[in-house]
Amino acid sequence: MVRQRHTSTTRGFSRAATLMQGRIRKATEGRGFAETRLLTHWAEVVGADTASVATPVNVGYGKGGMGATLTLLTTGAQAPMLEMQKIQILDKVNACYGYRAISRIRITQTAPTGFAEGRVAFEHAPKVERTPAPAMRSAAEKMSSDVKDDSLRAALADLGARVLSKQKS
């Protein structure tokens, strides 16, 4: 019987997920998240709308041990909306675990570890593209009219119009 030697394709390198998996599991289990997928794929588990207004911060087990309590962090304005969606969120979270691991959902506006960590990440507003005024555009085109290359002249005129309109506002 001849043994074939297995050659590695990674050449001594490991995937970042493989290196961090133990540390992530240890950190999340300390907060009660035995299933890390709940944290890493939160938006997929509960949906993008719920994930944009709520973040899971803790899974606590009661003295009886019959089901856990999932604590969700949100802002004050979103708390009543989440309160009405508790049953749907509970079903989605338990589907992630594969069994009825979570029996209750608690909604909070501060994390159980304190105020410094209890902040909800807000999405940035989409960047609004402003078009320069026609007067600014013509002034910028006049300044860049000496440039021979068409694409460079157009880019400089566009940049100049944006700079001029910023100075005027």
PDB file of C-alpha atoms in Angstrom:
ATOM      1  CA  MET A   1       0.000   0.000   0.000  1.00  0.00           C
ATOM      2  CA  VAL A   2       1.495   3.305  -1.100  1.00  0.00           C
ATOM      3  CA  ARG A   3       0.652   6.411   0.869  1.00  0.00           C
ATOM      4  CA  GLN A   4       0.070   9.549  -1.048  1.00  0.00           C
ATOM      5  CA  ARG A   5       1.419  12.656   0.526  1.00  0.00           C
ATOM      6  CA  HIS A   6      -1.185  15.379   0.989  1.00  0.00           C
ATOM      7  CA  THR A   7       0.071  18.763  -0.105  1.00  0.00           C
ATOM      8  CA  SER A   8      -1.570  21.812   1.388  1.00  0.00           C
ATOM      9  CA  THR A   9      -2.879  24.501  -0.923  1.00  0.00           C
ATOM     10  CA  THR A  10      -2.754  27.152   1.782  1.00  0.00           C
ATOM     11  CA  ARG A  11       1.062  27.090   2.101  1.00  0.00           C
ATOM     12  CA  GLY A  12       1.016  27.622   5.839  1.00  0.00           C
ATOM     13  CA  PHE A  13      -1.725  30.235   5.864  1.00  0.00           C
ATOM     14  CA  SER A  14      -5.065  29.820   7.617  1.00  0.00           C
ATOM     15  CA  ARG A  15      -8.387  31.479   6.975  1.00  0.00           C
ATOM     16  CA  ALA A  16      -9.148  34.389   9.303  1.00  0.00           C
ATOM     17  CA  ALA A  17     -12.492  32.830  10.243  1.00  0.00           C
ATOM     18  CA  THR A  18     -10.721  29.651  11.342  1.00  0.00           C
ATOM     19  CA  LEU A  19      -8.243  31.575  13.465  1.00  0.00           C
ATOM     20  CA  MET A  20     -10.903  33.690  15.172  1.00  0.00           C
ATOM     21  CA  GLN A  21     -13.619  31.047  15.577  1.00  0.00           C
ATOM     22  CA  GLY A  22     -12.495  29.917  19.039  1.00  0.00           C
ATOM     23  CA  ARG A  23     -12.165  33.453  20.360  1.00  0.00           C
ATOM     24  CA  ILE A  24     -15.513  34.528  18.957  1.00  0.00           C
ATOM     25  CA  ARG A  25     -17.243  31.464  20.402  1.00  0.00           C
ATOM     26  CA  LYS A  26     -15.668  32.060  23.828  1.00  0.00           C
ATOM     27  CA  ALA A  27     -16.699  35.736  23.861  1.00  0.00           C
ATOM     28  CA  THR A  28     -20.254  35.048  22.703  1.00  0.00           C
ATOM     29  CA  GLU A  29     -20.808  32.117  25.043  1.00  0.00           C
ATOM     30  CA  GLY A  30     -19.854  34.412  27.937  1.00  0.00           C
ATOM     31  CA  ARG A  31     -22.915  36.468  27.038  1.00  0.00           C
ATOM     32  CA  GLY A  32     -25.099  33.427  26.503  1.00  0.00           C
ATOM     33  CA  PHE A  33     -24.813  33.208  22.726  1.00  0.00           C
ATOM     34  CA  ALA A  34     -24.009  29.518  22.285  1.00  0.00           C
ATOM     35  CA  GLU A  35     -25.108  29.870  18.682  1.00  0.00           C
ATOM     36  CA  THR A  36     -22.854  32.549  17.175  1.00  0.00           C
ATOM     37  CA  ARG A  37     -24.886  32.624  13.979  1.00  0.00           C
ATOM     38  CA  LEU A  38     -27.470  34.675  15.874  1.00  0.00           C
ATOM     39  CA  LEU A  39     -24.902  37.473  16.228  1.00  0.00           C
ATOM     40  CA  THR A  40     -22.993  37.162  12.983  1.00  0.00           C
ATOM     41  CA  HIS A  41     -26.077  36.839  10.760  1.00  0.00           C
ATOM     42  CA  TRP A  42     -28.568  38.859  12.820  1.00  0.00           C
ATOM     43  CA  ALA A  43     -30.000  40.658   9.776  1.00  0.00           C
ATOM     44  CA  GLU A  44     -30.577  37.353   7.988  1.00  0.00           C
ATOM     45  CA  VAL A  45     -32.205  35.773  11.034  1.00  0.00           C
ATOM     46  CA  VAL A  46     -34.733  38.506  11.875  1.00  0.00           C
ATOM     47  CA  GLY A  47     -34.845  40.516   8.650  1.00  0.00           C
ATOM     48  CA  ALA A  48     -33.245  43.783   7.615  1.00  0.00           C
ATOM     49  CA  ASP A  49     -36.043  45.982   9.026  1.00  0.00           C
ATOM     50  CA  THR A  50     -35.783  44.539  12.542  1.00  0.00           C
ATOM     51  CA  ALA A  51     -31.972  44.351  12.440  1.00  0.00           C
ATOM     52  CA  SER A  52     -31.732  48.054  11.597  1.00  0.00           C
ATOM     53  CA  VAL A  53     -33.518  49.022  14.839  1.00  0.00           C
ATOM     54  CA  ALA A  54     -32.530  46.244  17.281  1.00  0.00           C
ATOM     55  CA  THR A  55     -29.358  44.439  18.313  1.00  0.00           C
ATOM     56  CA  PRO A  56     -29.081  41.292  20.448  1.00  0.00           C
ATOM     57  CA  VAL A  57     -27.017  41.986  23.573  1.00  0.00           C
ATOM     58  CA  ASN A  58     -27.564  39.064  25.919  1.00  0.00           C
ATOM     59  CA  VAL A  59     -29.100  35.642  26.358  1.00  0.00           C
ATOM     60  CA  GLY A  60     -29.845  34.925  30.007  1.00  0.00           C
ATOM     61  CA  TYR A  61     -30.939  31.651  31.538  1.00  0.00           C
ATOM     62  CA  GLY A  62     -33.314  31.698  34.505  1.00  0.00           C
ATOM     63  CA  LYS A  63     -33.006  29.604  37.647  1.00  0.00           C
ATOM     64  CA  GLY A  64     -35.519  27.054  36.384  1.00  0.00           C
ATOM     65  CA  GLY A  65     -33.561  26.535  33.171  1.00  0.00           C
ATOM     66  CA  MET A  66     -36.733  26.348  31.078  1.00  0.00           C
ATOM     67  CA  GLY A  67     -35.911  28.526  28.095  1.00  0.00           C
ATOM     68  CA  ALA A  68     -33.744  31.592  27.901  1.00  0.00           C
ATOM     69  CA  THR A  69     -34.440  35.304  27.689  1.00  0.00           C
ATOM     70  CA  LEU A  70     -33.047  37.210  24.712  1.00  0.00           C
ATOM     71  CA  THR A  71     -32.331  40.865  25.461  1.00  0.00           C
ATOM     72  CA  LEU A  72     -32.606  43.241  22.500  1.00  0.00           C
ATOM     73  CA  LEU A  73     -31.141  46.736  22.498  1.00  0.00           C
ATOM     74  CA  THR A  74     -33.096  49.450  20.696  1.00  0.00           C
ATOM     75  CA  THR A  75     -33.932  53.135  20.852  1.00  0.00           C
ATOM     76  CA  GLY A  76     -36.939  54.472  22.722  1.00  0.00           C
ATOM     77  CA  ALA A  77     -38.899  55.279  19.595  1.00  0.00           C
ATOM     78  CA  GLN A  78     -38.552  51.737  18.231  1.00  0.00           C
ATOM     79  CA  ALA A  79     -39.380  49.875  21.449  1.00  0.00           C
ATOM     80  CA  PRO A  80     -43.207  49.851  20.962  1.00  0.00           C
ATOM     81  CA  MET A  81     -42.810  48.539  17.407  1.00  0.00           C
ATOM     82  CA  LEU A  82     -40.512  45.737  18.583  1.00  0.00           C
ATOM     83  CA  GLU A  83     -42.908  44.947  21.409  1.00  0.00           C
ATOM     84  CA  MET A  84     -45.608  44.176  18.836  1.00  0.00           C
ATOM     85  CA  GLN A  85     -43.212  41.965  16.845  1.00  0.00           C
ATOM     86  CA  LYS A  86     -41.945  39.851  19.762  1.00  0.00           C
ATOM     87  CA  ILE A  87     -43.687  36.646  18.679  1.00  0.00           C
ATOM     88  CA  GLN A  88     -42.382  36.864  15.102  1.00  0.00           C
ATOM     89  CA  ILE A  89     -38.856  37.638  16.327  1.00  0.00           C
ATOM     90  CA  LEU A  90     -39.050  34.758  18.806  1.00  0.00           C
ATOM     91  CA  ASP A  91     -40.052  32.320  16.049  1.00  0.00           C
ATOM     92  CA  LYS A  92     -37.231  33.496  13.761  1.00  0.00           C
ATOM     93  CA  VAL A  93     -34.603  33.294  16.514  1.00  0.00           C
ATOM     94  CA  ASN A  94     -35.698  29.818  17.577  1.00  0.00           C
ATOM     95  CA  ALA A  95     -35.574  28.714  13.937  1.00  0.00           C
ATOM     96  CA  CYS A  96     -31.905  29.801  13.976  1.00  0.00           C
ATOM     97  CA  TYR A  97     -31.220  27.621  17.013  1.00  0.00           C
ATOM     98  CA  GLY A  98     -33.208  24.718  15.608  1.00  0.00           C
ATOM     99  CA  TYR A  99     -35.279  24.255  18.767  1.00  0.00           C
ATOM    100  CA  ARG A 100     -37.171  26.412  21.267  1.00  0.00           C
ATOM    101  CA  ALA A 101     -34.077  27.753  23.026  1.00  0.00           C
ATOM    102  CA  ILE A 102     -35.494  31.227  23.662  1.00  0.00           C
ATOM    103  CA  SER A 103     -38.771  31.512  25.574  1.00  0.00           C
ATOM    104  CA  ARG A 104     -38.911  35.281  26.187  1.00  0.00           C
ATOM    105  CA  ILE A 105     -37.668  38.477  24.582  1.00  0.00           C
ATOM    106  CA  ARG A 106     -36.830  41.505  26.697  1.00  0.00           C
ATOM    107  CA  ILE A 107     -36.443  44.904  25.058  1.00  0.00           C
ATOM    108  CA  THR A 108     -34.094  47.437  26.607  1.00  0.00           C
ATOM    109  CA  GLN A 109     -32.680  50.829  25.760  1.00  0.00           C
ATOM    110  CA  THR A 110     -29.408  50.216  27.618  1.00  0.00           C
ATOM    111  CA  ALA A 111     -27.176  47.177  27.527  1.00  0.00           C
ATOM    112  CA  PRO A 112     -27.020  45.049  30.707  1.00  0.00           C
ATOM    113  CA  THR A 113     -23.290  45.782  30.945  1.00  0.00           C
ATOM    114  CA  GLY A 114     -23.635  49.551  31.180  1.00  0.00           C
ATOM    115  CA  PHE A 115     -24.070  52.696  29.181  1.00  0.00           C
ATOM    116  CA  ALA A 116     -20.732  52.694  27.350  1.00  0.00           C
ATOM    117  CA  GLU A 117     -21.506  49.457  25.542  1.00  0.00           C
ATOM    118  CA  GLY A 118     -25.231  50.027  25.207  1.00  0.00           C
ATOM    119  CA  ARG A 119     -25.354  52.059  22.063  1.00  0.00           C
ATOM    120  CA  VAL A 120     -27.411  51.224  19.026  1.00  0.00           C
ATOM    121  CA  ALA A 121     -25.542  51.636  15.762  1.00  0.00           C
ATOM    122  CA  PHE A 122     -27.499  53.976  13.537  1.00  0.00           C
ATOM    123  CA  GLU A 123     -27.258  53.796   9.796  1.00  0.00           C
ATOM    124  CA  HIS A 124     -25.844  56.854   8.069  1.00  0.00           C
ATOM    125  CA  ALA A 125     -28.180  58.819   5.896  1.00  0.00           C
ATOM    126  CA  PRO A 126     -27.592  58.246   2.198  1.00  0.00           C
ATOM    127  CA  LYS A 127     -25.331  60.798   0.598  1.00  0.00           C
ATOM    128  CA  VAL A 128     -27.283  63.356  -1.402  1.00  0.00           C
ATOM    129  CA  GLU A 129     -25.756  64.163  -4.765  1.00  0.00           C
ATOM    130  CA  ARG A 130     -26.059  67.890  -5.419  1.00  0.00           C
ATOM    131  CA  THR A 131     -25.719  69.261  -8.910  1.00  0.00           C
ATOM    132  CA  PRO A 132     -23.991  72.611  -9.233  1.00  0.00           C
ATOM    133  CA  ALA A 133     -25.963  75.633 -10.429  1.00  0.00           C
ATOM    134  CA  PRO A 134     -25.726  76.398 -14.174  1.00  0.00           C
ATOM    135  CA  ALA A 135     -23.901  79.673 -13.447  1.00  0.00           C
ATOM    136  CA  MET A 136     -21.230  77.794 -11.490  1.00  0.00           C
ATOM    137  CA  ARG A 137     -20.950  75.189 -14.244  1.00  0.00           C
ATOM    138  CA  SER A 138     -20.397  77.833 -16.957  1.00  0.00           C
ATOM    139  CA  ALA A 139     -17.807  79.651 -14.820  1.00  0.00           C
ATOM    140  CA  ALA A 140     -15.917  76.410 -14.244  1.00  0.00           C
ATOM    141  CA  GLU A 141     -16.060  75.503 -17.958  1.00  0.00           C
ATOM    142  CA  LYS A 142     -14.643  78.927 -18.823  1.00  0.00           C
ATOM    143  CA  MET A 143     -11.737  78.360 -16.388  1.00  0.00           C
ATOM    144  CA  SER A 144     -10.912  74.941 -17.847  1.00  0.00           C
ATOM    145  CA  SER A 145     -11.334  75.908 -21.530  1.00  0.00           C
ATOM    146  CA  ASP A 146      -7.547  76.012 -22.124  1.00  0.00           C
ATOM    147  CA  VAL A 147      -7.162  72.258 -21.446  1.00  0.00           C
ATOM    148  CA  LYS A 148      -6.707  70.276 -24.696  1.00  0.00           C
ATOM    149  CA  ASP A 149      -7.820  66.794 -23.514  1.00  0.00           C
ATOM    150  CA  ASP A 150     -11.632  66.517 -23.642  1.00  0.00           C
ATOM    151  CA  SER A 151     -12.067  64.091 -20.742  1.00  0.00           C
ATOM    152  CA  LEU A 152      -9.650  66.022 -18.518  1.00  0.00           C
ATOM    153  CA  ARG A 153     -11.367  69.321 -19.385  1.00  0.00           C
ATOM    154  CA  ALA A 154     -14.788  67.831 -18.493  1.00  0.00           C
ATOM    155  CA  ALA A 155     -13.465  66.422 -15.205  1.00  0.00           C
ATOM    156  CA  LEU A 156     -11.856  69.755 -14.268  1.00  0.00           C
ATOM    157  CA  ALA A 157     -15.037  71.653 -15.163  1.00  0.00           C
ATOM    158  CA  ASP A 158     -17.083  69.294 -12.993  1.00  0.00           C
ATOM    159  CA  LEU A 159     -14.651  69.628 -10.080  1.00  0.00           C
ATOM    160  CA  GLY A 160     -14.490  73.403 -10.483  1.00  0.00           C
ATOM    161  CA  ALA A 161     -18.289  73.718 -10.507  1.00  0.00           C
ATOM    162  CA  ARG A 162     -18.552  71.681  -7.306  1.00  0.00           C
ATOM    163  CA  VAL A 163     -15.833  73.716  -5.587  1.00  0.00           C
ATOM    164  CA  LEU A 164     -17.392  77.024  -6.642  1.00  0.00           C
ATOM    165  CA  SER A 165     -20.867  75.987  -5.491  1.00  0.00           C
ATOM    166  CA  LYS A 166     -19.439  74.866  -2.099  1.00  0.00           C
ATOM    167  CA  GLN A 167     -17.828  78.294  -1.591  1.00  0.00           C
ATOM    168  CA  LYS A 168     -21.059  80.154  -2.401  1.00  0.00           C
ATOM    169  CA  SER A 169     -23.279  78.120  -0.033  1.00  0.00           C
TER     170      SER A 169
END
